[in-house]
PDB file of C-alpha atoms in Angstrom:
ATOM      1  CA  UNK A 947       0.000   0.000   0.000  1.00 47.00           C
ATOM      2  CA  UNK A 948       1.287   3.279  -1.043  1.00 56.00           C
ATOM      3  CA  UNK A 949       1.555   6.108   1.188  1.00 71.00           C
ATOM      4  CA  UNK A 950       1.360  10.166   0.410  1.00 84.00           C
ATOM      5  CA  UNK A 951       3.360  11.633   3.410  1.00 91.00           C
ATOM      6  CA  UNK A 952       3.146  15.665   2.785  1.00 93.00           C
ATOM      7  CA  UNK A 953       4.179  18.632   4.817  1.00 93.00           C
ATOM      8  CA  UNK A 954       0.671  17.914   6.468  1.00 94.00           C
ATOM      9  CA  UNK A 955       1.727  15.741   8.360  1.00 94.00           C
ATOM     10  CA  UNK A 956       4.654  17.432  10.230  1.00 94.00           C
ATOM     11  CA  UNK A 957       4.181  17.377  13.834  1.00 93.00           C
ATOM     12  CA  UNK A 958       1.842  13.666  14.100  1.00 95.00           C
ATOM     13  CA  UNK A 959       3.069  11.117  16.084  1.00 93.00           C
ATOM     14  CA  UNK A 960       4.574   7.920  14.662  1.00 93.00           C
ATOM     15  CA  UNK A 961       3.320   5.032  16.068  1.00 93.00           C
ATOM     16  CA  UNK A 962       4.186   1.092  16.594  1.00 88.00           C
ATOM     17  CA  UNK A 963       2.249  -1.302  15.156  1.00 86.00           C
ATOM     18  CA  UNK A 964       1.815  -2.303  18.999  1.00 87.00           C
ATOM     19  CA  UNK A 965       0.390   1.281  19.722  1.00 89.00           C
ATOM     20  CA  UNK A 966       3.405   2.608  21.570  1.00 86.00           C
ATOM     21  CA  UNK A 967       4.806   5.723  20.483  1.00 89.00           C
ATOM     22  CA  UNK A 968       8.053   5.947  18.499  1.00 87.00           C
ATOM     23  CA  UNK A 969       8.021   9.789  18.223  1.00 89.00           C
ATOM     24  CA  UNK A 970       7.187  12.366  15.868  1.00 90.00           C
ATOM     25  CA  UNK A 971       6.992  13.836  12.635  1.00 92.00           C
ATOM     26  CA  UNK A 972       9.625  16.722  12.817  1.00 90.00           C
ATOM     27  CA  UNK A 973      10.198  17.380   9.165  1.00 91.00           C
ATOM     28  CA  UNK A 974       8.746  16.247   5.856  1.00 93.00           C
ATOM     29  CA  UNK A 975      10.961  16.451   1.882  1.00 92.00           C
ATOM     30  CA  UNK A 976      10.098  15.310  -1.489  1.00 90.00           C
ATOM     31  CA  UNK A 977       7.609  12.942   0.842  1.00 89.00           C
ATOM     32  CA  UNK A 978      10.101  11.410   3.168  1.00 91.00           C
ATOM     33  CA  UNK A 979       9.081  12.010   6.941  1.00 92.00           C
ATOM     34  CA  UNK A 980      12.086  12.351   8.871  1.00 92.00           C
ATOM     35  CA  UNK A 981      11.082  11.341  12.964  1.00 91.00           C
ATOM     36  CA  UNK A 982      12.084  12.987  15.621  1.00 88.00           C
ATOM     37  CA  UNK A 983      12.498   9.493  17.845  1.00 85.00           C
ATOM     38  CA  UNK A 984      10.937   9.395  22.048  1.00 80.00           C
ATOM     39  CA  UNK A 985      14.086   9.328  24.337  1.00 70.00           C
ATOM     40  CA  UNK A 986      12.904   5.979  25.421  1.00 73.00           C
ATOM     41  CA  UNK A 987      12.987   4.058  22.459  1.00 68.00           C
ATOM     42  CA  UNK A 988      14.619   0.691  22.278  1.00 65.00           C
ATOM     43  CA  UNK A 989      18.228   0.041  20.369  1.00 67.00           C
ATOM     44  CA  UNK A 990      15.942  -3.137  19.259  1.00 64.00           C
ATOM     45  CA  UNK A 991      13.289  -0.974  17.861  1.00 69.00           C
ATOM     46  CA  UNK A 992      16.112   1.440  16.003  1.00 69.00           C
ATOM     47  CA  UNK A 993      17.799  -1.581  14.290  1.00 67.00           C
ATOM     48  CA  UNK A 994      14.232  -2.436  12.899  1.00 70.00           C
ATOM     49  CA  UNK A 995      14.028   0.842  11.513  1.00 72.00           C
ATOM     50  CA  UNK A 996      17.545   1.375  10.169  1.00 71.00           C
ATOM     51  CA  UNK A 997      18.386   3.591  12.399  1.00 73.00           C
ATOM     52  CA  UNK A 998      21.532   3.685  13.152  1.00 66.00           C
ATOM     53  CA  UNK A 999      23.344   7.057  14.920  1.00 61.00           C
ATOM     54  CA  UNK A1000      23.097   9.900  12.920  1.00 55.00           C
ATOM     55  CA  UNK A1001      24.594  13.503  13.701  1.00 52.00           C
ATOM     56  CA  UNK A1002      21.065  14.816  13.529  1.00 67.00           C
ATOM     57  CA  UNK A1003      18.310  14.299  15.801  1.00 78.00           C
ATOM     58  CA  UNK A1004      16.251  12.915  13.492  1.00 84.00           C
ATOM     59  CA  UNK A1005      15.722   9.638  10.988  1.00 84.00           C
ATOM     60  CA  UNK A1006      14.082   8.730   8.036  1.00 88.00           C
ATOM     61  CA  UNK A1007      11.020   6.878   7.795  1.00 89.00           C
ATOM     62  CA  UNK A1008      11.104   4.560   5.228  1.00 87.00           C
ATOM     63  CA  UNK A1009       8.127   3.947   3.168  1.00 87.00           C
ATOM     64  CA  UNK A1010       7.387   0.291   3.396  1.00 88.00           C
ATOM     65  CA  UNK A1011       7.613   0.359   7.275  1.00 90.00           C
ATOM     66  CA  UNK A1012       4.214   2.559   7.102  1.00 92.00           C
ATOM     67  CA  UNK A1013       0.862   0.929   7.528  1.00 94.00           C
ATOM     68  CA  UNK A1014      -1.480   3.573   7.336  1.00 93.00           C
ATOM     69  CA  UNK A1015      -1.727   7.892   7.746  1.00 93.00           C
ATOM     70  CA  UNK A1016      -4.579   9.348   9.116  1.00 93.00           C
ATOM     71  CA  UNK A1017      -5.600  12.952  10.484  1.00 92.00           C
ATOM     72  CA  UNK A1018      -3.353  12.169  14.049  1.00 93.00           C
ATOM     73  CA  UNK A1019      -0.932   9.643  13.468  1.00 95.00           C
ATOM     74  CA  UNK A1020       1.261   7.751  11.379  1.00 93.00           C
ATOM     75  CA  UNK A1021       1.120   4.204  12.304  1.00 95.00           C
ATOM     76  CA  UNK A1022       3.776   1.549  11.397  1.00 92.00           C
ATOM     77  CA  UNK A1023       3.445  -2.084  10.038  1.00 91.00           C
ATOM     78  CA  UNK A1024       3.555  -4.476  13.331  1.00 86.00           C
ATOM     79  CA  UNK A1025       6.092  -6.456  11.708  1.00 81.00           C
ATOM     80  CA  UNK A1026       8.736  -2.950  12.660  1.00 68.00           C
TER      81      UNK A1026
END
């Protein structure tokens, strides 16, 4: 299933597939939402994600790990 992240959603939460929150949407470009991650996420949950440390505060989400956007949240595949 594809998925149209835009600019619009800057600022939702990103979401496990097991409902616990991963972090949020700080940024969005040419449809890539880059996630500001919680403080509390796993090293487990990371590796899932691919990623790995970064000089930024903030990771890419990559398409295929998305399940679904709606009007509060994105939420990821349950498999991540």
């Amino acid at each position: 299933m594809a998925t149209n992240i835009t600019e619009d959603d800057e600022g939702k939460k990103v979401v496990a597939g097991d409902g616990d929150t991963v972090g949020i949407v700080a940024d969005v470009e040419h449809g890539t939402a880059y996630v500001e991650p919680d403080p509390g996420l796993t090293e487990k949950l990371k590796s899932k994600l691919g990623w790995g440390e970064r000089d930024e505060d903030t990771y890419p989400l990559q398409e295929e790990a998305v399940e679904a956007v709606t009007d509060d949240e994105i939420r990821l595949r349950r498999d991540v």
